[in-house]
């Protein structure tokens, strides 16, 4: 019926909207839109109304279903590690550990096991940026033939606290402050450092958290660690302690702090995009998988407790054996269905892998299973495709519950039963030989709430870590502490942290005090006096892996009139080393090169700042350069590349821009007119020698 304002302008059953929009229609059952219950839709543009301009009818079940589903699209984000990016891949065992374990995933050399890996930041919400200073989660789900194995680790081998009972306090302290709900994704605030100062056991982890490890360049360039000590169990149930390690084939690389901050604005999805694009382009990230193995006697001989997750086992004491490799080769098809719904559980272990008594791990054994109930809403979350075992069947007598997807047959929902004797389905049974068995560890003693004496030393490992770093990394660490403590408003909070630092290294504490321009407080009382341990060079980043351009990104900034031969020479030189190249131009339509050829651009200057690249080349004409001098994005592009210690290749015509950006000549500033290959070596690393010229470090 037409209403008082006039007749509807279109027929109620038309699939064309009023505004002249074009809509694609379907006529076959396999391509047409339906409701959730299969009713085909004739119109997805208009709700059902009482007349063309009248109110929408409650009768419109199609509208209601669509809106209701939308209203409930979100599920609670993870309480920690909410922001994450993931990929599918394969794990391949290269060396058998059959002497130590009966887990097939670690004994069958050459066996390919499907994996799903989710990387994450810890503190920020699901929509937060990718590059805050934060620990990164590195969680791997191996779909083994004997059930899922979830190695839920981080990119740092130790943890803040020793006992799971402190985890809620730690997380409350680091997350947004309770009354003001800021800062998001940042540890640089009072409540975090208040907790840290009062909990000396956090000191070792704080050294790592303030190191360049927490501002990684790429998820593909991070080491990973299982953190907790686990056990391997062989056929005879003999136990060996094990620590798990991931080593990136691309080596490690970090950003500068100032760079990380600017990336957060330039591309909040920097890491997510980097991982996705690398896999999409066939540059599959790869890691070596390593183990540190030690017997009970070897563990007992160490001067620290391997059940204490705030301690690292230096490689010099127990070498890392490489036993496998992992390649990530497929992006998720759907972020929500896979990355968001993935439930990692430290309790997921195949027979032959077992936990230790690490009190942090013991608490984790409850928490992850439990949290899925509020996140995924049902005890049947293991039936969601990403969480289902893929390498083997899963079957038991657990039944029903919300969102039960399985349709078990027969009457046998209890065990023992004798139904098979009368020809009915009897159901699955336990397997004493092949099934999961716990390490037969003997315990005796009274129930107590205490921290073992062997957990009392909170400083020796922090000291060892600091002394293992290069001078560059030490300066970054000290500067990060200054930055974070400068963001705290309470003087007593800063003082208490500095008192802890005094126990780590007097020079470090003095540098931080100097950076804050505060008097250095005395050392806080230590539960156990710190010991000097031998430095462990593999704990450092700088110089640990060979310099490389593999997997890195290079920007070539071009203008009209640029020399196309130089552009191509730079491009082929860096691509030959495994880097990708993006052409950046003042306008996204590209430039006209000297000689008249058009060069399309991958991005416009303002949207592709140099912080998004590992090295930059400025291939500009004299006129083009003159125009860039009036564009602050161009000056920032060059100045940032310089202060972020990146190689800058340039044509001589770029000199005025280099001057305006205050670029001083050094080994990383390369004239490209000779051999463009001379750009490769400086582009494969950061120019650490330049740093004192561009920033005051603590
Ligand atoms: Fe945890 C998530 C790593 C201690 C409780 N944790 C979570 C994730 C990673 C870690 C990588 C994200 C997994 C994913 O991508 O979905 N957590 C660690 C490491 C720890 C650690 C390396 C120290 C060795 N965690 C820890 C403790 C507790 C938790 C002590 C609680 C007692 N962690 C959780 C959680 C989360 C979680 C609340 C949030 C979402 C989830 O589990 O599934 O249960």
XYZ file of C-alpha atoms and ligand atoms in Angstrom:
742
model
C 0.000 0.000 0.000
C 1.304 3.456 -0.799
C 1.578 5.637 2.312
C 0.571 9.269 2.608
C 3.908 10.497 1.195
C 3.422 8.576 -2.010
C 3.833 5.189 -3.594
C 6.881 2.948 -3.110
C 9.352 3.671 -5.853
C 10.132 0.030 -6.480
C 8.320 -3.246 -6.531
C 8.478 -5.154 -3.251
C 9.931 -8.235 -4.870
C 12.583 -6.445 -6.958
C 16.268 -7.196 -6.315
C 17.317 -3.718 -7.429
C 17.587 -0.973 -4.815
C 16.251 2.543 -5.104
C 19.537 4.354 -5.455
C 20.538 2.913 -8.797
C 22.896 0.413 -7.131
C 23.761 -2.702 -9.057
C 23.233 -6.009 -7.326
C 24.371 -9.396 -8.442
C 21.672 -12.006 -8.315
C 21.727 -15.782 -8.222
C 19.322 -18.375 -9.480
C 20.877 -21.687 -8.449
C 20.757 -23.245 -4.979
C 24.531 -23.413 -4.669
C 25.100 -19.686 -5.217
C 22.099 -18.062 -3.621
C 21.881 -16.351 -0.260
C 19.827 -18.159 2.343
C 18.901 -17.677 5.952
C 20.810 -19.729 8.522
C 18.127 -22.319 8.092
C 18.309 -22.510 4.336
C 15.400 -20.348 3.178
C 16.505 -18.617 -0.052
C 16.466 -14.806 0.005
C 14.958 -12.721 -2.773
C 16.127 -9.316 -1.495
C 19.149 -8.541 0.678
C 18.795 -4.752 0.313
C 15.496 -3.877 1.920
C 13.697 -4.789 5.110
C 10.012 -5.647 5.065
C 7.941 -2.492 5.658
C 4.339 -1.459 5.993
C 4.442 0.564 2.804
C 7.508 2.042 1.164
C 8.098 4.651 3.882
C 6.345 2.860 6.725
C 7.798 1.117 9.804
C 9.607 -2.171 9.531
C 7.519 -5.194 10.385
C 8.357 -7.529 13.272
C 7.395 -10.229 10.836
C 10.687 -9.679 8.982
C 12.433 -12.796 10.241
C 15.114 -12.311 7.606
C 16.069 -8.905 8.997
C 15.851 -10.169 12.579
C 18.036 -13.178 11.946
C 20.664 -11.097 10.160
C 20.792 -8.359 12.779
C 20.646 -10.753 15.695
C 23.550 -12.755 14.363
C 25.506 -9.580 13.828
C 24.698 -8.384 17.364
C 26.368 -11.506 18.728
C 29.396 -11.692 16.451
C 31.924 -10.867 19.140
C 33.155 -13.269 21.757
C 35.188 -12.235 24.803
C 38.743 -11.552 23.755
C 41.559 -13.393 25.473
C 42.278 -11.977 28.923
C 45.931 -11.793 27.844
C 47.432 -12.229 24.366
C 44.227 -10.815 22.850
C 45.969 -9.344 19.813
C 47.292 -12.124 17.626
C 48.061 -13.282 14.109
C 48.395 -16.853 13.000
C 49.328 -19.204 10.206
C 49.201 -22.866 9.285
C 52.285 -24.878 8.509
C 54.187 -28.093 8.942
C 56.657 -29.409 11.473
C 59.202 -31.947 10.343
C 61.390 -33.927 12.688
C 65.019 -34.107 11.541
C 66.511 -36.019 14.471
C 64.854 -38.691 16.572
C 64.579 -38.263 20.315
C 63.470 -41.880 20.776
C 66.037 -42.408 23.528
C 64.171 -39.834 25.578
C 60.559 -39.935 24.468
C 57.945 -42.175 22.949
C 56.029 -39.222 21.453
C 55.867 -40.038 17.749
C 56.086 -36.360 16.817
C 59.588 -36.395 18.308
C 60.701 -39.853 17.184
C 59.580 -40.324 13.580
C 62.210 -38.561 11.473
C 60.787 -37.030 8.294
C 57.228 -37.183 9.586
C 55.301 -34.049 8.615
C 52.987 -32.834 11.344
C 50.472 -30.093 10.605
C 50.788 -27.060 12.874
C 48.884 -23.868 13.594
C 50.941 -21.070 15.132
C 49.553 -17.953 16.754
C 51.800 -15.021 17.609
C 50.531 -12.328 19.925
C 51.253 -9.345 22.067
C 50.333 -9.774 25.719
C 48.943 -6.606 27.222
C 46.890 -4.913 24.509
C 43.327 -5.638 23.464
C 42.421 -7.445 20.250
C 42.277 -4.169 18.333
C 45.517 -2.729 19.687
C 48.595 -2.018 17.593
C 51.252 -4.553 16.652
C 54.387 -2.782 17.854
C 54.170 -1.831 21.521
C 57.045 -2.798 23.771
C 55.714 -6.157 24.850
C 56.532 -9.830 25.133
C 55.292 -11.789 22.107
C 53.368 -15.032 22.447
C 54.549 -17.899 20.253
C 51.942 -20.646 20.555
C 52.180 -23.758 18.392
C 49.508 -26.393 18.018
C 50.978 -29.587 16.585
C 48.242 -31.864 15.214
C 50.115 -35.075 16.022
C 49.051 -38.671 15.418
C 48.660 -39.003 19.170
C 46.563 -35.936 19.824
C 47.259 -32.246 19.801
C 50.425 -30.941 21.372
C 50.253 -27.268 22.262
C 53.574 -25.626 22.990
C 52.345 -22.316 24.357
C 55.491 -20.252 24.594
C 56.823 -16.740 24.262
C 59.651 -15.002 22.429
C 61.466 -14.730 25.750
C 62.713 -17.802 27.633
C 61.776 -16.693 31.156
C 58.732 -15.284 32.898
C 57.863 -12.470 35.320
C 56.704 -14.606 38.222
C 57.501 -17.954 39.773
C 54.087 -19.066 40.953
C 50.799 -19.048 39.029
C 49.007 -17.568 42.021
C 50.622 -14.225 41.120
C 49.484 -14.276 37.470
C 46.212 -12.362 37.952
C 48.115 -9.695 39.933
C 50.783 -9.392 37.242
C 48.210 -9.069 34.471
C 46.062 -6.590 36.381
C 49.159 -4.491 37.023
C 50.314 -4.374 33.400
C 46.942 -3.909 31.728
C 45.158 -0.551 31.511
C 44.794 0.974 34.973
C 41.472 0.035 36.506
C 39.889 3.445 36.955
C 41.091 5.258 33.826
C 41.359 2.416 31.335
C 44.709 3.552 29.982
C 47.401 3.106 28.880
C 46.488 0.526 26.270
C 49.156 -2.018 25.343
C 51.903 -0.416 27.395
C 53.852 -1.378 30.474
C 55.075 2.205 30.949
C 52.777 3.169 33.809
C 52.663 3.255 37.585
C 50.788 0.082 38.421
C 53.071 -2.178 36.402
C 56.278 -0.764 37.834
C 54.763 -0.680 41.311
C 54.221 -4.444 41.049
C 57.669 -4.964 39.532
C 59.465 -3.053 42.256
C 57.666 -4.994 44.969
C 58.261 -8.367 43.281
C 62.035 -8.799 42.850
C 61.433 -12.140 41.115
C 60.343 -10.119 38.064
C 63.832 -8.614 37.679
C 65.278 -11.133 35.222
C 62.219 -10.948 32.976
C 62.304 -7.157 33.209
C 65.815 -7.238 31.725
C 64.440 -9.172 28.753
C 61.275 -7.072 28.517
C 63.338 -3.879 28.359
C 65.709 -5.374 25.795
C 65.199 -5.097 22.046
C 63.482 -8.518 22.095
C 60.178 -6.831 22.878
C 60.244 -4.539 19.840
C 60.693 -7.152 17.097
C 60.876 -6.116 13.459
C 58.767 -9.067 12.356
C 57.030 -12.085 13.818
C 59.141 -14.014 11.317
C 62.310 -12.781 13.003
C 61.715 -13.868 16.572
C 63.078 -16.730 18.588
C 60.546 -18.774 20.524
C 60.761 -20.637 23.812
C 58.585 -23.122 25.662
C 59.647 -21.204 28.817
C 58.632 -23.801 31.401
C 60.638 -26.946 31.968
C 58.846 -30.023 30.665
C 59.657 -33.729 30.760
C 60.149 -36.269 28.028
C 59.235 -39.850 28.906
C 60.588 -42.834 27.008
C 59.154 -46.343 26.574
C 60.286 -47.261 30.058
C 58.760 -44.085 31.489
C 62.258 -42.778 32.230
C 62.120 -39.008 32.459
C 64.420 -36.365 31.006
C 63.910 -32.645 31.580
C 63.500 -30.601 28.421
C 63.401 -26.960 27.363
C 62.007 -26.169 23.899
C 63.441 -23.561 21.507
C 62.526 -22.042 18.128
C 65.264 -20.413 16.024
C 64.201 -18.227 13.057
C 65.896 -18.941 9.719
C 65.704 -15.213 8.940
C 67.652 -14.428 12.100
C 66.376 -12.053 14.729
C 65.859 -8.386 14.116
C 64.447 -5.608 16.219
C 63.249 -2.099 15.589
C 64.455 1.064 17.326
C 62.038 2.238 20.010
C 61.287 5.486 18.202
C 60.677 3.466 15.061
C 58.279 1.076 16.815
C 56.295 4.047 18.097
C 56.065 5.558 14.619
C 55.150 2.232 13.000
C 52.211 2.056 15.389
C 50.806 5.135 13.665
C 51.915 4.325 10.130
C 50.639 0.770 10.126
C 48.952 -0.531 13.287
C 48.819 -3.973 11.613
C 52.500 -3.997 10.712
C 53.278 -7.482 12.006
C 50.010 -9.006 10.910
C 50.423 -7.617 7.396
C 54.085 -8.654 7.250
C 53.283 -12.250 8.158
C 50.283 -12.470 5.853
C 52.063 -10.919 2.875
C 55.185 -13.028 3.320
C 53.140 -16.225 3.259
C 50.916 -14.980 0.450
C 53.991 -14.260 -1.684
C 55.486 -17.693 -1.039
C 58.207 -16.473 1.325
C 57.391 -18.991 4.002
C 58.852 -18.216 7.416
C 60.821 -21.055 8.921
C 62.205 -21.960 12.318
C 64.561 -24.603 13.590
C 63.284 -26.538 16.560
C 65.721 -27.258 19.348
C 65.772 -28.968 22.722
C 67.911 -28.724 25.804
C 67.875 -32.080 27.571
C 69.025 -32.784 31.079
C 68.735 -35.596 33.540
C 67.605 -35.214 37.128
C 71.257 -35.458 38.236
C 72.324 -32.756 35.778
C 69.455 -30.561 36.912
C 70.386 -31.091 40.559
C 73.973 -30.045 39.824
C 72.944 -26.634 38.462
C 73.259 -23.686 40.853
C 69.624 -22.736 40.227
C 66.291 -24.520 40.114
C 65.027 -25.540 36.676
C 61.494 -25.553 38.074
C 61.782 -21.788 38.475
C 60.517 -20.120 35.267
C 62.494 -16.965 36.021
C 65.725 -18.834 35.242
C 67.317 -19.611 31.913
C 69.562 -22.609 31.294
C 72.575 -21.123 29.493
C 73.458 -22.950 26.295
C 77.034 -23.189 27.522
C 75.821 -25.466 30.334
C 73.279 -27.465 28.332
C 73.643 -27.125 24.548
C 70.622 -26.779 22.297
C 70.219 -29.718 19.918
C 68.357 -28.926 16.710
C 65.905 -31.756 16.039
C 63.322 -30.314 13.668
C 62.073 -27.510 11.511
C 58.806 -25.702 11.086
C 57.564 -23.858 8.006
C 54.493 -21.632 7.998
C 53.036 -21.933 4.522
C 49.338 -21.113 4.631
C 47.352 -18.158 5.841
C 44.128 -18.816 7.704
C 41.038 -18.774 5.494
C 39.082 -16.962 8.146
C 40.465 -14.928 11.033
C 37.625 -15.544 13.466
C 37.070 -19.229 12.784
C 40.742 -20.053 13.125
C 42.920 -17.409 14.781
C 40.303 -16.126 17.190
C 38.761 -19.469 18.082
C 42.066 -21.303 18.460
C 42.346 -22.564 22.013
C 45.868 -23.394 23.086
C 46.180 -25.592 26.141
C 49.434 -26.503 27.876
C 47.535 -29.634 28.918
C 47.536 -30.786 25.302
C 50.469 -33.222 25.272
C 50.920 -36.515 23.461
C 52.127 -39.576 25.396
C 55.861 -39.189 25.956
C 55.751 -35.491 26.869
C 54.882 -34.474 30.400
C 54.896 -31.474 32.692
C 57.326 -30.645 35.457
C 56.474 -29.364 38.928
C 57.233 -25.749 37.905
C 54.563 -23.925 39.977
C 53.880 -21.521 37.141
C 53.216 -24.346 34.714
C 51.086 -26.167 37.254
C 48.697 -23.190 37.393
C 48.663 -22.950 33.609
C 47.386 -26.514 33.476
C 44.106 -25.248 34.909
C 43.857 -21.738 33.476
C 43.840 -22.348 29.733
C 41.148 -25.017 29.758
C 39.098 -22.877 32.085
C 39.356 -19.616 30.163
C 37.926 -21.216 27.026
C 34.599 -21.567 28.801
C 34.149 -17.822 28.993
C 35.772 -17.218 25.614
C 34.214 -19.966 23.516
C 31.275 -20.633 25.794
C 31.128 -24.400 25.935
C 32.999 -27.460 27.087
C 32.724 -28.607 23.475
C 35.218 -26.015 22.177
C 37.469 -28.903 21.120
C 34.961 -29.615 18.343
C 35.592 -26.277 16.638
C 37.557 -27.245 13.518
C 40.770 -25.381 14.433
C 40.873 -27.109 17.817
C 40.000 -30.635 16.705
C 42.800 -33.163 16.600
C 43.595 -33.641 12.906
C 46.218 -36.367 13.163
C 44.025 -38.936 14.903
C 40.449 -39.649 15.946
C 39.155 -38.320 19.252
C 36.547 -40.251 21.121
C 35.447 -40.765 24.687
C 32.340 -40.983 26.792
C 32.004 -37.287 27.535
C 28.589 -36.337 26.245
C 26.208 -33.492 25.501
C 26.819 -29.908 26.634
C 26.273 -26.648 24.760
C 26.854 -26.777 21.010
C 27.429 -30.498 20.855
C 28.251 -31.186 17.196
C 28.858 -34.911 17.367
C 26.171 -37.546 17.122
C 27.436 -40.505 19.115
C 25.726 -43.790 18.316
C 24.450 -46.420 20.703
C 23.871 -46.677 24.414
C 27.432 -46.927 25.650
C 28.028 -43.599 27.353
C 29.630 -45.226 30.384
C 32.520 -47.528 30.954
C 33.052 -50.337 31.822
C 30.206 -51.785 29.794
C 29.550 -55.155 28.227
C 27.439 -53.984 25.315
C 29.903 -55.223 22.731
C 29.211 -58.739 23.995
C 25.654 -58.456 22.658
C 26.667 -56.871 19.377
C 26.124 -53.241 20.349
C 28.714 -50.479 20.174
C 30.808 -50.748 23.324
C 32.745 -47.531 22.876
C 36.451 -46.664 23.119
C 38.706 -48.104 25.818
C 41.873 -47.087 27.669
C 45.251 -48.095 26.238
C 47.672 -48.813 29.111
C 50.628 -49.197 26.729
C 50.114 -46.419 24.173
C 48.129 -44.001 26.317
C 49.316 -40.931 28.197
C 51.155 -41.708 31.424
C 52.558 -39.208 33.910
C 56.180 -39.325 35.020
C 56.390 -41.612 38.048
C 57.861 -38.939 40.287
C 57.732 -39.602 44.021
C 56.613 -36.849 46.390
C 56.350 -36.788 50.120
C 55.906 -33.952 52.537
C 53.399 -31.798 54.383
C 50.997 -29.499 52.584
C 52.613 -26.070 52.620
C 52.234 -22.689 50.998
C 55.796 -21.571 50.502
C 58.351 -20.662 47.898
C 61.239 -23.140 47.812
C 64.597 -21.798 49.030
C 65.994 -22.722 45.625
C 63.757 -20.003 44.131
C 65.203 -17.237 46.330
C 67.858 -15.813 43.994
C 66.187 -13.098 41.923
C 69.204 -11.284 40.581
C 72.023 -13.562 39.366
C 70.304 -14.439 36.087
C 69.289 -10.830 35.505
C 72.923 -9.862 35.957
C 74.100 -12.643 33.688
C 71.645 -11.543 30.991
C 72.723 -7.908 31.201
C 76.385 -8.875 31.021
C 75.712 -11.118 28.020
C 74.425 -8.252 25.865
C 76.471 -6.134 23.508
C 77.135 -2.528 24.572
C 74.529 -1.340 22.055
C 71.873 -3.592 23.546
C 72.810 -2.650 27.098
C 72.331 0.999 26.202
C 68.939 0.244 24.664
C 67.915 -1.690 27.759
C 68.990 1.109 30.102
C 67.190 3.659 27.905
C 64.021 1.572 27.871
C 64.071 1.517 31.668
C 64.506 5.286 31.709
C 61.634 5.717 29.275
C 59.273 3.466 31.199
C 60.118 4.839 34.630
C 59.804 8.381 33.282
C 56.182 7.520 32.491
C 55.580 6.628 36.149
C 54.361 9.416 38.343
C 55.276 7.910 41.717
C 58.823 8.613 42.829
C 58.780 5.759 45.346
C 57.911 3.370 42.519
C 60.933 4.479 40.484
C 63.138 4.260 43.559
C 62.123 0.739 44.392
C 62.832 -0.428 40.851
C 66.223 1.265 40.925
C 66.903 -0.427 44.249
C 66.341 -3.757 42.514
C 68.551 -2.705 39.597
C 71.340 -2.000 42.065
C 71.398 -5.730 42.741
C 71.709 -6.456 39.026
C 74.493 -4.106 38.058
C 75.620 -0.917 39.733
C 76.479 0.711 36.421
C 73.041 -0.077 34.974
C 71.338 1.364 38.043
C 73.506 4.496 37.846
C 72.736 4.965 34.166
C 69.025 4.710 34.833
C 69.227 7.129 37.766
C 71.185 9.518 35.595
C 68.651 9.161 32.795
C 65.898 10.049 35.237
C 68.024 12.743 36.860
C 67.229 11.223 40.246
C 69.547 10.246 43.110
C 70.428 6.575 43.067
C 68.813 4.762 45.994
C 70.668 1.993 47.833
C 70.203 -1.615 46.789
C 67.039 -3.283 48.036
C 67.599 -6.170 50.450
C 68.052 -9.364 48.457
C 66.616 -12.692 49.603
C 69.745 -14.353 48.237
C 72.904 -12.432 47.379
C 73.409 -12.211 43.601
C 76.163 -14.371 42.154
C 78.342 -13.632 39.151
C 77.676 -16.113 36.391
C 79.612 -16.434 33.160
C 78.033 -14.331 30.388
C 76.142 -16.312 27.744
C 76.626 -14.630 24.336
C 73.709 -16.486 22.653
C 71.362 -14.427 24.827
C 72.208 -11.336 22.792
C 70.649 -10.322 19.501
C 73.282 -8.155 17.799
C 75.770 -10.299 15.934
C 74.139 -13.599 16.855
C 72.773 -14.320 13.390
C 74.526 -13.446 10.129
C 73.579 -10.128 8.515
C 71.015 -10.666 5.770
C 68.507 -8.982 3.534
C 66.477 -12.182 3.359
C 62.836 -11.451 4.152
C 63.519 -7.737 4.585
C 61.772 -4.879 2.786
C 63.471 -2.089 0.827
C 61.786 1.122 -0.342
C 62.920 2.937 -3.451
C 61.727 6.534 -3.342
C 61.418 7.858 -6.898
C 60.433 11.101 -8.567
C 59.685 12.161 -12.134
C 62.874 12.161 -14.161
C 64.543 9.465 -11.993
C 67.067 7.173 -13.633
C 65.197 3.930 -14.334
C 68.421 1.978 -14.779
C 69.429 2.737 -11.197
C 65.976 1.803 -9.921
C 66.275 -1.558 -11.659
C 69.875 -2.081 -10.499
C 68.865 -1.521 -6.871
C 65.792 -3.663 -7.269
C 67.646 -6.613 -8.749
C 70.527 -6.343 -6.258
C 68.274 -6.538 -3.221
C 65.785 -9.013 -4.673
C 68.714 -11.314 -5.409
C 69.391 -11.283 -1.660
C 65.802 -12.278 -0.823
C 64.387 -8.839 -0.018
C 61.154 -7.381 -1.351
C 60.982 -3.956 -2.956
C 58.313 -1.283 -2.876
C 58.376 1.753 -5.144
C 57.366 4.848 -3.192
C 56.437 7.984 -5.129
C 54.972 11.409 -4.366
C 51.766 10.280 -6.113
C 50.368 6.771 -6.166
C 49.975 6.829 -9.946
C 53.755 6.607 -10.153
C 56.348 8.678 -12.003
C 57.698 9.269 -15.475
C 61.295 8.180 -15.566
C 64.115 9.889 -17.449
C 63.486 8.908 -21.057
C 59.715 8.962 -20.662
C 58.954 5.474 -19.378
C 56.256 5.232 -16.712
C 57.061 3.573 -13.397
C 54.022 2.608 -11.333
C 54.248 3.110 -7.578
C 53.359 0.660 -4.831
C 52.486 3.455 -2.489
C 52.348 7.166 -1.910
C 55.021 8.837 0.159
C 52.760 9.991 2.990
C 51.329 6.494 3.406
C 54.585 4.599 3.120
C 57.061 6.188 5.506
C 60.532 4.713 5.844
C 59.686 3.179 9.242
C 57.971 0.411 7.293
C 61.221 -0.617 5.587
C 64.593 -2.043 6.513
C 66.563 0.126 4.113
C 65.747 2.889 1.634
C 67.086 4.063 -1.694
C 66.476 7.575 -2.991
C 66.494 7.494 -6.769
C 65.457 11.018 -7.655
C 66.102 13.641 -10.317
C 67.382 17.107 -9.439
C 63.971 18.619 -10.150
C 62.154 15.878 -8.306
C 64.405 16.379 -5.317
C 63.772 20.119 -5.347
C 60.044 19.426 -5.134
C 60.519 16.941 -2.291
C 62.263 19.628 -0.252
C 58.855 21.229 0.197
C 57.255 17.999 1.452
C 57.766 17.146 5.111
C 56.873 13.502 4.464
C 59.991 13.338 2.265
C 62.249 14.896 4.878
C 60.792 12.604 7.541
C 61.288 9.624 5.226
C 65.004 10.310 5.023
C 65.560 11.648 8.539
C 63.774 8.668 10.087
C 65.741 6.193 7.987
C 68.901 7.853 9.255
C 67.981 7.942 12.949
C 66.621 4.418 12.759
C 70.090 3.360 11.679
C 69.063 2.183 8.209
C 71.130 2.126 5.077
C 70.302 4.973 2.699
C 71.262 4.485 -0.941
C 70.967 7.607 -3.058
C 71.663 9.217 -6.384
C 73.795 12.389 -6.218
C 70.689 14.426 -7.057
C 69.270 13.484 -3.640
C 71.976 15.428 -1.783
C 69.794 18.481 -0.964
C 67.234 16.154 0.613
C 69.935 14.328 2.574
C 71.194 17.700 3.805
C 67.742 18.889 4.776
C 67.200 15.647 6.713
C 70.543 16.206 8.509
C 72.022 12.977 7.139
C 75.712 12.748 7.890
C 77.937 10.591 5.733
C 78.816 7.150 7.080
C 79.192 3.584 5.860
C 75.422 3.235 5.643
C 74.947 6.203 3.307
C 75.751 4.852 -0.138
C 76.033 6.535 -3.534
C 74.177 4.304 -5.976
C 75.711 5.594 -9.168
C 78.629 3.204 -8.972
C 77.640 -0.348 -8.219
C 74.143 -0.672 -6.761
C 75.320 -3.896 -5.135
C 77.357 -1.799 -2.686
C 74.003 -1.025 -1.072
C 73.434 -4.662 -0.145
C 75.898 -5.039 2.744
C 74.855 -1.930 4.715
C 71.189 -2.650 3.936
C 71.571 -6.084 5.534
C 72.112 -4.674 9.013
C 71.579 -1.616 11.184
C 74.292 1.039 11.428
C 74.991 0.726 15.147
C 77.979 3.070 14.962
C 75.641 5.857 13.894
C 73.549 5.691 17.019
C 75.575 7.975 19.318
C 75.246 10.681 16.644
C 71.461 10.574 16.624
C 70.271 9.775 20.107
C 71.267 10.209 23.729
C 71.179 6.730 25.226
C 71.290 6.013 28.921
Fe 49.525 -17.728 29.351
C 47.305 -17.164 26.882
C 52.098 -17.875 27.051
C 51.825 -18.040 31.897
C 47.013 -17.944 31.579
N 49.682 -17.536 27.365
C 48.645 -17.319 26.511
C 49.123 -17.271 25.164
C 50.469 -17.464 25.215
C 50.817 -17.637 26.599
C 51.423 -17.486 24.048
C 48.278 -17.021 23.939
C 47.851 -18.302 23.302
C 47.060 -17.999 22.058
O 47.674 -17.557 21.080
O 45.854 -18.189 22.090
N 51.558 -17.839 29.456
C 52.412 -17.984 28.399
C 53.732 -18.285 28.891
C 53.670 -18.316 30.245
C 52.294 -18.058 30.612
C 54.954 -18.520 28.020
C 54.751 -18.592 31.247
C 55.547 -19.582 31.164
N 49.444 -17.916 31.377
C 50.494 -18.068 32.238
C 49.999 -18.293 33.582
C 48.627 -18.281 33.501
C 48.302 -18.048 32.102
C 50.852 -18.513 34.807
C 47.584 -18.469 34.560
C 47.761 -19.062 35.694
N 47.519 -17.505 29.253
C 46.687 -17.678 30.294
C 45.222 -17.580 29.906
C 45.321 -17.399 28.370
C 46.809 -17.328 28.128
C 44.418 -16.579 30.672
C 44.519 -16.279 27.734
C 43.821 -16.885 26.570
C 44.053 -18.293 26.666
O 44.843 -18.565 27.744
O 43.639 -19.152 25.926
O 44.550 -18.737 30.246
